[in-house]
Amino acid sequence: MVSAGGHGGGGHGNGGDDGLVVDFRGNPVDKCRTGGWLGAGLILGTELAERVCVMGISMNLVTYLVGDLHLSNAKSANIVTNFMGTLNLLALVGGFLADARLGRYLTVVVSATIAAIGVSLLSASTVVPGMRPPRCVDAAAEGREADGCVAASGGQLAMLYAALYTTAAGAGGLKANVSGFGSDQFDGRDPREEKAMLFFFNRFYFCISLGSLFAVTVLVYVQENVGRGWGYGVSAAAMVAAVVVFAAGTPRYRYRRPQGSPLTAIGRVLWTAWRNRRLPCPADAGELHGFHKAKVPHTDRLRCLDKAAIVEADLAAATALTVTEVEEVKMVVKLLPIWSTCILFWTVYSQMTTFSIEQATQMDRRAGGFVVPAGSFSVFLFLSILLFTSLNERLLVPLARRLTRRPQGLTPLQRVAAGLVLATLAMAVSALVEKKRRDASNGGGVAISAFWLVPQFFLVGSGEAFAYVGQLEFFIREAPERMKSMSTGLFLATLAMGFFLSSLLVVAVDAATRGAWIRDSLDDGRLDLFYWMLAVLGVANFSVFLMFASRHQYKPAVLPAADAVELLTEADSPPGGDVGREAATVKGMDDV
């Protein structure tokens, strides 16, 4: 089952139930004519286009909003973070629709088409003169504003929002299903196809890397030096081509029929427990429905949910839930304290796509005779992810194995802890660099080198190499076996909440300081104090994380390695940080 990017209730690939895997006519699959690399190769092209599309928008959008639409720094940052937060939330919707009704293939086709329409609208909005305010110099000549700039109107912003959120809806559906549909092309019971599936994930990671790096280098350069319309037009053309190529492979795919979403099962337990809230829990837990046949041992925590399994209350409605179903929901609820402390990491991460890029626009970006586009500085984020994922598995994890004598070396929560520490350090460094930039600009009017920003990109990227893998490893390992695809859903929710929290903090700080910290001109504001605030929040969040982590008891059972590899590689969500993640999780499958 796919929840958010997760996959396969029947194991991984096609292993498990032949009756659920068919060709496009609904007949049993012919391995010689369907699936394998024949179908998977076409699916990889869709993922490549999705990365080009999303990364080409997110990593340089703030410069367009500030420079071309003349929006404030605070509003521009919130538009970017709300866009990315919504995209990740809509991935949950895409996964639910695929599980419950549409199936992965149809969800991917519809989502890719919607994404192509969205980025085409965005390209049009940057080309049509009426969709942008006049240039500052033109407005000044007409005497409209004292500072010569007119912000985008409500109608112009409406076009922008329509384009962005249409793209988010499409990209979210793709994010939830494309990797799962690719793994459906391989039969996990066939040794040759099972081996090929691991190579598929390597190639899937390669496409994510290639698309992300192409977007933040070539596309960002085209946007800055040729024109936004051309840059977004390339993304639109890539998505249209991906839809055509993907649809052309329809006869070549293997299809897994929808089996229902785990979200539905969770909803049933919560609703039934609420409906029975006035009933007393039986003194003997053995009286609960399915107690003696439970696949998960009954626990005394969250006894209020046990009311969903009270037999007398449910027999008349024929909706009796079992102890197994109730305990699985308890296990998901048990993950929420750790989940809540992972959100702030992605709030810090979002600064790399907003204010850090805006800082770069006001710094000296020359490298020899070449001026580096501001959005291209995020390449250092990707390089640090690649570097640290390699170091983690080849140096740090083996060292930890020797020191701790544990097979996995670092536990999932230790990885998350390392990521949170590095993110907090990144905000402290960001604050120091911003103060240096501001003092230099206000003192002598000389811009310092934008390469002073590299340490903060490097720290966040290295933190992500720990936190991303650690979070997914934790959610997969600790989630109920039958609901393990929920792990990617929980993970994507931390991303979405992190971006939304960033928007909320910007609004709150702007109101509390009356615009003194975050101003249209960074030289007049105190962005360094905003970074210090995030650093302090990071310290407080880490303290709470340590409290929750010290009380957490790991599940004794561990997921099979192949299932862990599959699920870990399916959550390719965060903008820009996809580079290196799939590689890290494939290499680290024995750590799960």
Coordinates of C-alpha atoms in Angstrom, one line a residue:
M1 CA 0.0 0.0 0.0
V2 CA 1.1 3.5 -0.7
S3 CA 0.4 6.1 1.8
A4 CA 2.7 9.0 1.0
G5 CA 5.5 7.7 -1.0
G6 CA 5.5 4.4 0.6
H7 CA 4.8 1.3 -1.3
G8 CA 3.5 -2.2 -1.3
G9 CA 1.3 -3.9 1.2
G10 CA 2.4 -7.2 -0.2
G11 CA 6.0 -6.9 0.4
H12 CA 8.2 -5.2 -2.1
G13 CA 8.1 -5.2 -5.9
N14 CA 5.6 -7.7 -7.0
G15 CA 6.4 -10.3 -4.5
G16 CA 3.4 -11.7 -2.8
D17 CA 0.1 -11.7 -4.6
D18 CA -0.1 -12.5 -8.3
G19 CA -3.8 -11.8 -8.3
L20 CA -3.1 -8.2 -7.5
V21 CA -0.5 -7.7 -10.3
V22 CA -1.9 -7.5 -13.8
D23 CA -1.1 -6.1 -17.2
F24 CA -2.9 -3.1 -18.7
R25 CA -5.8 -5.3 -19.9
G26 CA -6.3 -6.8 -16.4
N27 CA -4.8 -10.2 -17.3
P28 CA -2.0 -12.0 -15.4
V29 CA 1.4 -10.4 -16.2
D30 CA 3.7 -11.9 -18.9
K31 CA 7.2 -11.2 -17.5
C32 CA 8.7 -11.4 -21.0
R33 CA 6.5 -8.5 -22.2
T34 CA 5.9 -6.4 -19.2
G35 CA 7.8 -4.9 -16.2
G36 CA 11.5 -5.2 -15.6
W37 CA 13.8 -2.5 -17.0
L38 CA 11.5 -2.2 -20.0
G39 CA 8.8 -0.5 -17.9
A40 CA 11.1 0.9 -15.1
G41 CA 13.2 2.8 -17.5
L42 CA 10.3 4.9 -18.7
I43 CA 9.2 5.6 -15.2
L44 CA 12.7 6.9 -14.3
G45 CA 12.2 9.6 -16.9
T46 CA 9.1 10.9 -15.1
E47 CA 11.1 11.2 -11.9
L48 CA 13.9 13.1 -13.7
A49 CA 11.3 15.6 -15.1
E50 CA 9.7 16.0 -11.6
R51 CA 13.0 16.9 -10.1
V52 CA 13.8 19.4 -12.9
C53 CA 10.4 20.9 -12.5
V54 CA 10.3 21.3 -8.7
M55 CA 13.9 22.2 -8.1
G56 CA 13.9 24.6 -11.0
I57 CA 11.1 26.5 -9.3
S58 CA 11.9 26.2 -5.5
M59 CA 15.6 27.0 -5.4
N60 CA 15.4 30.3 -7.2
L61 CA 11.8 31.5 -6.8
V62 CA 12.6 33.9 -4.0
T63 CA 14.8 36.1 -6.3
Y64 CA 12.0 36.3 -8.8
L65 CA 9.5 37.3 -6.1
V66 CA 11.7 40.0 -4.7
G67 CA 13.4 41.2 -7.9
D68 CA 10.6 41.0 -10.5
L69 CA 7.4 41.1 -8.5
H70 CA 8.8 43.6 -5.9
L71 CA 7.5 41.7 -2.9
S72 CA 9.0 42.0 0.5
N73 CA 11.6 39.5 1.8
A74 CA 9.2 38.2 4.4
K75 CA 6.3 37.7 2.0
S76 CA 8.6 36.1 -0.6
A77 CA 10.0 33.7 1.9
N78 CA 6.6 32.6 3.0
I79 CA 5.4 32.1 -0.6
V80 CA 8.3 29.7 -1.2
T81 CA 7.9 27.8 2.1
N82 CA 4.1 27.6 1.8
F83 CA 4.5 26.2 -1.7
M84 CA 6.9 23.5 -0.6
G85 CA 4.8 22.7 2.5
T86 CA 1.7 22.3 0.5
L87 CA 3.5 20.1 -2.0
N88 CA 4.5 17.7 0.7
L89 CA 1.1 17.6 2.3
L90 CA -0.5 16.9 -1.1
A91 CA 1.8 14.0 -1.5
L92 CA -0.2 12.4 1.3
V93 CA -3.3 13.0 -0.7
G94 CA -1.7 11.5 -3.8
G95 CA -0.7 8.4 -1.9
F96 CA -4.1 8.0 -0.3
L97 CA -5.9 8.3 -3.7
A98 CA -3.6 5.7 -5.3
D99 CA -4.1 3.3 -2.4
A100 CA -7.8 3.7 -2.0
R101 CA -9.1 4.1 -5.5
L102 CA -7.0 5.1 -8.5
G103 CA -3.9 2.9 -8.3
R104 CA -0.4 4.2 -8.9
Y105 CA -0.4 4.3 -12.7
L106 CA -3.4 6.5 -13.1
T107 CA -2.3 8.7 -10.2
V108 CA 1.1 9.2 -11.8
V109 CA -0.5 10.1 -15.2
V110 CA -2.9 12.5 -13.7
S111 CA -0.3 14.1 -11.4
A112 CA 2.3 14.5 -14.2
T113 CA -0.3 16.2 -16.4
I114 CA -1.4 18.6 -13.6
A115 CA 2.3 19.4 -12.9
A116 CA 2.9 20.1 -16.6
I117 CA -0.1 22.5 -16.6
G118 CA 1.1 24.2 -13.5
V119 CA 4.6 24.9 -14.6
S120 CA 3.3 26.0 -18.0
L121 CA 1.1 28.6 -16.3
L122 CA 4.1 29.7 -14.3
S123 CA 6.2 30.1 -17.5
A124 CA 3.3 32.1 -19.1
S125 CA 3.0 34.4 -16.0
T126 CA 6.7 35.4 -16.3
V127 CA 6.4 36.1 -20.1
V128 CA 3.1 37.9 -20.4
P129 CA 3.8 41.6 -19.5
G130 CA 0.5 42.1 -17.8
M131 CA 1.3 39.4 -15.3
R132 CA 4.2 41.4 -13.8
P133 CA 4.5 44.9 -12.3
P134 CA 6.5 47.5 -14.3
R135 CA 10.2 47.7 -13.7
C136 CA 11.3 49.9 -10.9
V137 CA 12.9 52.4 -13.3
D138 CA 9.8 52.6 -15.4
A139 CA 7.6 53.2 -12.4
A140 CA 9.9 55.9 -11.1
A141 CA 9.7 57.7 -14.5
E142 CA 6.0 57.8 -14.1
G143 CA 6.3 59.1 -10.6
R144 CA 4.3 56.2 -9.0
E145 CA 6.4 55.5 -6.0
A146 CA 9.1 57.3 -4.1
D147 CA 11.4 54.3 -4.3
G148 CA 10.5 53.6 -7.9
C149 CA 9.0 50.1 -7.3
V150 CA 5.4 48.9 -7.5
A151 CA 4.5 45.5 -6.0
A152 CA 2.6 42.9 -7.9
S153 CA -1.2 43.4 -7.9
G154 CA -3.7 41.0 -6.5
G155 CA -4.6 39.7 -10.0
Q156 CA -0.9 39.1 -10.8
L157 CA -0.4 37.2 -7.6
A158 CA -3.5 35.2 -8.2
M159 CA -2.0 33.9 -11.5
L160 CA 1.3 33.1 -9.6
Y161 CA -0.6 31.2 -6.8
A162 CA -2.7 29.3 -9.4
A163 CA 0.5 28.2 -11.2
L164 CA 2.4 27.3 -8.0
Y165 CA -0.3 25.3 -6.3
T166 CA -1.3 23.5 -9.5
T167 CA 2.3 22.5 -9.8
A168 CA 2.3 21.4 -6.1
A169 CA -0.8 19.3 -6.6
G170 CA 0.8 17.4 -9.5
A171 CA 4.3 17.1 -8.0
G172 CA 2.9 15.8 -4.8
G173 CA 1.0 13.0 -6.5
L174 CA 4.2 12.1 -8.4
K175 CA 6.3 12.2 -5.2
A176 CA 3.9 9.7 -3.5
N177 CA 3.8 7.1 -6.3
V178 CA 6.5 7.2 -8.9
S179 CA 9.1 5.2 -7.0
G180 CA 6.5 2.7 -5.8
F181 CA 5.2 2.2 -9.3
G182 CA 8.8 1.7 -10.5
S183 CA 9.4 -1.0 -7.9
D184 CA 6.1 -2.7 -9.0
Q185 CA 7.9 -3.6 -12.2
F186 CA 10.0 -6.2 -10.4
D187 CA 9.0 -9.5 -8.8
G188 CA 10.6 -9.7 -5.4
R189 CA 10.2 -13.5 -5.4
D190 CA 12.4 -13.8 -8.5
P191 CA 16.1 -13.6 -7.5
R192 CA 17.1 -11.9 -10.7
E193 CA 14.4 -9.3 -10.6
E194 CA 14.9 -8.7 -6.9
K195 CA 18.6 -7.9 -7.6
A196 CA 17.5 -5.7 -10.5
M197 CA 15.2 -3.8 -8.2
L198 CA 18.1 -2.7 -6.0
F199 CA 19.8 -1.4 -9.1
F200 CA 16.5 0.4 -10.0
F201 CA 16.8 2.3 -6.7
N202 CA 20.4 3.3 -7.5
R203 CA 19.2 4.6 -10.9
F204 CA 16.3 6.3 -9.2
Y205 CA 18.7 8.1 -7.0
F206 CA 20.9 9.0 -10.0
C207 CA 17.8 10.5 -11.7
I208 CA 17.1 12.6 -8.6
S209 CA 20.7 13.7 -8.4
L210 CA 20.9 14.5 -12.1
G211 CA 17.6 16.4 -12.2
S212 CA 18.4 18.4 -9.0
L213 CA 21.9 19.4 -10.2
F214 CA 20.7 20.3 -13.6
A215 CA 18.0 22.5 -12.1
V216 CA 20.3 24.4 -9.7
T217 CA 23.0 25.0 -12.2
V218 CA 21.8 25.1 -15.8
L219 CA 18.2 26.1 -15.2
V220 CA 19.0 28.7 -12.6
Y221 CA 21.6 30.2 -15.0
V222 CA 19.0 30.3 -17.8
Q223 CA 16.5 32.0 -15.5
E224 CA 19.0 34.6 -14.4
N225 CA 20.7 35.3 -17.7
V226 CA 18.4 34.4 -20.5
G227 CA 14.9 34.8 -19.0
R228 CA 12.5 33.3 -16.5
G229 CA 10.2 32.3 -19.3
W230 CA 12.9 30.2 -20.9
G231 CA 13.9 28.6 -17.6
Y232 CA 10.4 27.6 -16.6
G233 CA 9.6 26.8 -20.2
V234 CA 12.3 24.1 -20.1
S235 CA 10.7 22.6 -17.0
A236 CA 7.3 22.7 -18.6
A237 CA 8.7 21.0 -21.8
A238 CA 10.4 18.3 -19.6
M239 CA 7.1 17.5 -17.8
V240 CA 5.1 17.4 -21.1
A241 CA 7.7 15.0 -22.6
A242 CA 7.6 12.9 -19.5
V243 CA 3.8 12.5 -19.7
V244 CA 4.0 11.5 -23.4
V245 CA 6.9 9.0 -22.8
F246 CA 5.2 7.6 -19.7
A247 CA 1.8 7.1 -21.4
A248 CA 3.6 5.5 -24.4
G249 CA 4.8 2.7 -22.1
T250 CA 1.3 1.8 -20.9
P251 CA 1.3 -1.7 -22.5
R252 CA 4.7 -2.4 -20.9
Y253 CA 3.9 -1.9 -17.3
R254 CA 2.8 -4.2 -14.5
Y255 CA -0.1 -2.8 -12.4
R256 CA -0.9 -3.5 -8.8
R257 CA -4.5 -3.1 -7.9
P258 CA -5.5 -0.7 -5.1
Q259 CA -5.8 -2.5 -1.7
G260 CA -6.9 0.4 0.5
S261 CA -5.0 2.9 2.6
P262 CA -3.7 2.4 6.1
L263 CA -5.1 5.9 6.8
T264 CA -8.5 4.3 6.5
A265 CA -7.7 1.7 9.1
I266 CA -6.4 4.4 11.5
G267 CA -9.5 6.5 11.0
R268 CA -11.7 3.5 11.8
V269 CA -9.9 2.8 15.1
L270 CA -10.1 6.5 16.2
W271 CA -13.7 6.9 15.2
T272 CA -14.8 3.7 16.9
A273 CA -12.9 4.5 20.0
W274 CA -14.6 8.0 20.1
R275 CA -18.0 6.5 19.4
N276 CA -17.5 4.1 22.4
R277 CA -15.9 6.7 24.6
R278 CA -18.6 6.4 27.3
L279 CA -18.2 2.7 27.6
P280 CA -16.0 1.3 30.4
C281 CA -12.9 -0.7 29.4
P282 CA -13.2 -4.3 30.5
A283 CA -11.2 -5.1 33.6
D284 CA -9.8 -8.2 31.8
A285 CA -8.1 -7.2 28.5
G286 CA -8.8 -10.8 27.3
E287 CA -12.4 -9.8 26.8
L288 CA -11.4 -7.4 23.9
H289 CA -12.1 -8.6 20.4
G290 CA -9.3 -10.7 18.9
F291 CA -7.2 -10.6 22.1
H292 CA -6.1 -14.3 21.9
K293 CA -5.3 -14.1 18.2
A294 CA -3.6 -10.8 18.3
K295 CA -0.5 -10.5 16.1
V296 CA 0.7 -7.6 18.3
P297 CA 0.8 -8.0 22.1
H298 CA -1.7 -5.9 24.0
T299 CA -0.3 -3.0 26.0
D300 CA -1.8 -0.9 28.8
R301 CA -0.9 2.5 27.2
L302 CA -3.6 4.6 25.6
R303 CA -6.3 2.5 27.1
C304 CA -8.9 4.9 25.6
L305 CA -8.2 3.3 22.2
D306 CA -9.0 -0.1 23.6
K307 CA -12.6 0.9 23.5
A308 CA -12.6 0.4 19.7
A309 CA -12.2 -3.4 20.4
I310 CA -15.1 -3.7 23.0
V311 CA -17.1 -6.6 21.6
E312 CA -20.5 -5.9 23.0
A313 CA -20.6 -2.4 21.6
D314 CA -19.6 -3.4 18.1
L315 CA -21.4 -6.7 17.4
A316 CA -24.7 -5.0 16.4
A317 CA -23.0 -2.8 13.9
A318 CA -20.8 -5.7 12.7
T319 CA -17.8 -3.4 12.9
A320 CA -15.8 -5.1 15.6
L321 CA -12.1 -4.1 15.5
T322 CA -9.4 -6.4 16.8
V323 CA -6.8 -5.9 19.4
T324 CA -4.2 -6.1 16.6
E325 CA -5.7 -3.2 14.7
V326 CA -5.9 -1.1 17.9
E327 CA -2.4 -1.9 19.0
E328 CA -1.1 -0.9 15.5
V329 CA -2.7 2.5 15.9
K330 CA -1.1 2.8 19.3
M331 CA 2.3 2.2 17.8
V332 CA 1.7 5.0 15.3
V333 CA 0.7 7.4 18.1
K334 CA 3.8 6.4 20.0
L335 CA 5.9 7.8 17.2
L336 CA 4.4 11.3 17.4
P337 CA 6.6 12.7 20.2
I338 CA 9.8 12.0 18.2
W339 CA 7.9 13.2 15.0
S340 CA 7.2 16.6 16.6
T341 CA 10.8 17.3 17.4
C342 CA 11.9 16.5 13.8
I343 CA 9.9 19.4 12.4
L344 CA 12.3 22.2 13.3
F345 CA 15.1 20.6 11.2
W346 CA 13.1 21.3 8.1
T347 CA 12.3 24.8 9.3
V348 CA 16.1 25.4 9.3
Y349 CA 16.4 23.7 6.0
S350 CA 13.8 26.0 4.4
Q351 CA 16.1 29.0 5.2
M352 CA 18.5 27.6 2.6
T353 CA 15.9 28.1 -0.2
T354 CA 14.7 31.6 1.0
F355 CA 16.8 34.0 3.0
S356 CA 20.2 32.4 2.2
I357 CA 19.5 32.8 -1.5
E358 CA 18.4 36.4 -0.8
Q359 CA 21.6 37.0 1.1
A360 CA 23.6 35.7 -1.9
T361 CA 21.9 38.3 -4.2
Q362 CA 23.4 41.1 -2.1
M363 CA 26.9 39.7 -1.9
D364 CA 29.9 39.4 -4.3
R365 CA 29.1 36.3 -6.4
R366 CA 32.1 36.5 -8.8
A367 CA 34.3 33.4 -9.2
G368 CA 37.0 34.6 -11.5
G369 CA 35.3 36.2 -14.5
F370 CA 32.0 34.3 -13.9
V371 CA 29.1 35.6 -11.8
V372 CA 27.5 32.7 -10.0
P373 CA 23.6 32.9 -9.9
A374 CA 22.3 33.3 -6.4
G375 CA 20.2 30.2 -6.6
S376 CA 23.1 28.1 -7.7
F377 CA 24.8 28.4 -4.3
S378 CA 22.5 25.5 -3.2
V379 CA 24.8 23.2 -5.1
F380 CA 27.0 23.3 -2.0
L381 CA 24.1 21.8 -0.1
F382 CA 23.9 18.9 -2.5
L383 CA 27.7 18.4 -2.5
S384 CA 27.8 18.2 1.3
I385 CA 24.9 15.6 1.3
L386 CA 26.9 13.5 -1.2
L387 CA 30.0 13.8 0.9
F388 CA 28.5 13.0 4.2
T389 CA 26.4 10.1 3.0
S390 CA 29.5 8.5 1.7
L391 CA 31.4 9.3 4.9
N392 CA 28.5 8.0 7.1
E393 CA 28.5 4.6 5.5
R394 CA 32.2 4.2 4.8
L395 CA 33.8 5.8 7.8
L396 CA 31.4 6.9 10.6
V397 CA 29.1 3.9 10.8
P398 CA 31.9 1.3 10.7
L399 CA 33.7 3.3 13.5
A400 CA 30.5 3.4 15.5
R401 CA 30.1 -0.4 15.1
R402 CA 33.5 -1.0 16.6
L403 CA 32.9 1.4 19.5
T404 CA 29.4 0.4 20.3
R405 CA 29.5 -3.3 19.1
R406 CA 26.1 -2.8 17.6
P407 CA 25.5 -4.1 14.0
Q408 CA 23.8 -0.9 13.0
G409 CA 26.5 1.3 14.5
L410 CA 24.5 4.5 14.9
T411 CA 20.9 4.1 16.0
P412 CA 18.2 6.0 14.1
L413 CA 17.7 8.4 17.0
Q414 CA 21.4 9.0 17.2
R415 CA 21.4 10.0 13.5
V416 CA 18.5 12.3 14.1
A417 CA 20.3 13.9 17.1
A418 CA 23.4 14.5 15.0
G419 CA 21.2 16.2 12.3
L420 CA 19.5 18.4 14.9
V421 CA 22.9 19.5 16.3
L422 CA 24.3 20.4 12.9
A423 CA 21.2 22.3 12.0
T424 CA 21.5 24.4 15.2
L425 CA 25.1 25.1 14.4
A426 CA 24.2 26.1 10.9
M427 CA 21.8 28.8 12.2
A428 CA 24.5 30.1 14.6
V429 CA 27.0 30.3 11.7
S430 CA 24.3 31.9 9.5
A431 CA 23.8 34.6 12.1
L432 CA 27.5 35.4 12.3
V433 CA 27.9 35.5 8.5
E434 CA 24.8 37.8 8.1
K435 CA 26.2 40.2 10.7
K436 CA 29.5 40.3 8.8
R437 CA 27.7 40.9 5.5
R438 CA 25.5 43.6 7.0
D439 CA 28.4 45.4 8.8
A440 CA 30.5 45.4 5.6
S441 CA 27.7 46.7 3.5
N442 CA 26.6 49.4 5.9
G443 CA 30.2 50.3 6.8
G444 CA 32.0 50.8 3.6
G445 CA 29.5 49.7 1.0
V446 CA 31.7 46.9 -0.1
A447 CA 30.0 43.5 -0.6
I448 CA 31.8 40.5 0.9
S449 CA 32.1 37.3 -1.1
A450 CA 29.0 35.1 -1.3
F451 CA 31.2 32.1 -0.7
W452 CA 31.0 33.0 3.0
L453 CA 27.6 31.3 2.8
V454 CA 29.1 28.0 2.0
P455 CA 29.5 26.9 5.7
Q456 CA 25.8 27.2 6.4
F457 CA 24.9 25.3 3.3
F458 CA 27.5 22.7 4.2
L459 CA 26.3 22.3 7.8
V460 CA 22.6 21.9 6.8
G461 CA 23.5 19.4 4.1
S462 CA 25.7 17.4 6.4
G463 CA 22.9 17.5 9.0
E464 CA 20.4 16.3 6.4
A465 CA 22.7 13.3 5.6
F466 CA 22.1 12.2 9.2
A467 CA 18.6 13.5 9.9
Y468 CA 16.9 12.3 6.7
V469 CA 18.1 8.7 6.9
G470 CA 17.7 8.6 10.7
Q471 CA 14.1 9.8 10.6
L472 CA 13.0 7.4 7.9
E473 CA 14.9 4.6 9.5
F474 CA 13.1 5.3 12.8
F475 CA 9.6 5.5 11.3
I476 CA 10.0 2.4 9.2
R477 CA 11.6 0.4 12.0
E478 CA 9.0 1.4 14.7
A479 CA 5.9 1.5 12.6
P480 CA 3.5 -1.5 12.6
E481 CA 4.4 -4.1 10.1
R482 CA 1.0 -3.9 8.3
M483 CA 1.2 -0.1 8.3
K484 CA 4.9 0.3 7.4
S485 CA 4.1 2.5 4.4
M486 CA 2.8 5.0 6.9
S487 CA 6.4 5.8 7.7
T488 CA 6.9 7.8 4.6
G489 CA 3.7 9.6 5.2
L490 CA 4.8 10.6 8.7
F491 CA 8.1 11.7 7.3
L492 CA 6.6 13.9 4.5
A493 CA 4.4 15.4 7.2
T494 CA 7.5 16.6 9.1
L495 CA 8.7 18.3 5.9
A496 CA 5.4 20.0 5.3
M497 CA 5.1 21.1 9.0
G498 CA 8.7 22.4 8.9
F499 CA 8.0 24.7 5.9
F500 CA 4.7 25.9 7.4
L501 CA 6.4 26.6 10.7
S502 CA 9.0 28.7 8.9
S503 CA 6.2 30.8 7.4
L504 CA 4.5 31.1 10.8
L505 CA 7.7 32.2 12.5
V506 CA 8.4 34.9 9.8
V507 CA 4.9 36.3 10.3
A508 CA 5.2 36.2 14.1
V509 CA 8.6 37.9 14.1
D510 CA 7.6 40.5 11.6
A511 CA 4.6 41.4 13.7
A512 CA 6.5 41.3 17.1
T513 CA 9.4 43.4 15.8
R514 CA 7.2 45.7 13.6
G515 CA 9.2 44.8 10.6
A516 CA 12.6 45.6 12.2
W517 CA 14.2 42.2 11.7
I518 CA 13.1 41.2 8.2
R519 CA 13.0 44.2 5.8
D520 CA 13.0 44.5 2.1
S521 CA 16.6 45.6 2.3
L522 CA 18.5 43.2 4.3
D523 CA 21.0 46.0 5.2
D524 CA 18.2 47.8 7.1
G525 CA 17.0 44.7 8.9
R526 CA 18.4 42.2 11.4
L527 CA 18.2 38.9 9.7
D528 CA 21.1 37.8 12.0
L529 CA 18.8 38.0 15.0
F530 CA 16.2 35.9 13.2
Y531 CA 18.9 33.3 12.7
W532 CA 19.9 33.5 16.3
M533 CA 16.3 32.9 17.3
L534 CA 16.2 29.7 15.2
A535 CA 19.5 28.6 16.9
V536 CA 17.9 29.1 20.4
L537 CA 14.8 27.2 19.3
G538 CA 17.1 24.5 18.0
V539 CA 18.7 24.2 21.4
A540 CA 15.3 24.0 23.1
N541 CA 14.0 21.5 20.6
F542 CA 17.1 19.3 21.0
S543 CA 16.6 19.2 24.7
V544 CA 13.0 18.0 24.3
F545 CA 14.2 15.5 21.7
L546 CA 16.6 14.1 24.2
M547 CA 13.9 13.7 26.7
F548 CA 11.6 11.8 24.3
A549 CA 14.5 9.7 22.8
S550 CA 15.7 8.6 26.3
R551 CA 12.2 7.2 27.1
H552 CA 11.7 5.5 23.7
Q553 CA 12.0 1.7 23.6
Y554 CA 12.7 0.3 20.2
K555 CA 10.5 -2.4 18.8
P556 CA 12.3 -5.8 19.1
A557 CA 11.4 -6.8 15.5
V558 CA 13.3 -5.3 12.7
L559 CA 12.1 -4.9 9.1
P560 CA 13.5 -7.2 6.5
A561 CA 16.4 -5.5 4.7
A562 CA 14.7 -5.6 1.2
D563 CA 11.6 -3.9 2.6
A564 CA 13.6 -1.3 4.4
V565 CA 15.6 -0.5 1.3
E566 CA 12.4 -0.1 -0.7
L567 CA 10.6 2.1 1.7
L568 CA 13.6 4.3 2.4
T569 CA 14.1 5.0 -1.2
E570 CA 10.6 6.0 -1.8
A571 CA 10.3 9.3 0.1
D572 CA 12.2 11.6 -2.3
S573 CA 10.5 14.6 -1.1
P574 CA 12.5 17.5 0.3
P575 CA 13.4 20.1 -2.2
G576 CA 17.0 20.0 -3.1
G577 CA 17.9 17.5 -0.5
D578 CA 17.1 14.5 -2.6
V579 CA 20.6 14.3 -3.8
G580 CA 22.4 11.4 -2.0
R581 CA 19.5 10.2 0.1
E582 CA 18.6 7.2 -2.0
A583 CA 22.2 6.2 -2.2
A584 CA 22.6 6.5 1.6
T585 CA 19.6 4.4 2.3
V586 CA 20.5 1.7 -0.2
K587 CA 24.1 1.5 1.2
G588 CA 22.8 1.6 4.7
M589 CA 20.1 -1.1 4.5
D590 CA 21.9 -3.3 6.9
D591 CA 21.7 -0.5 9.5
V592 CA 17.9 -0.6 9.7

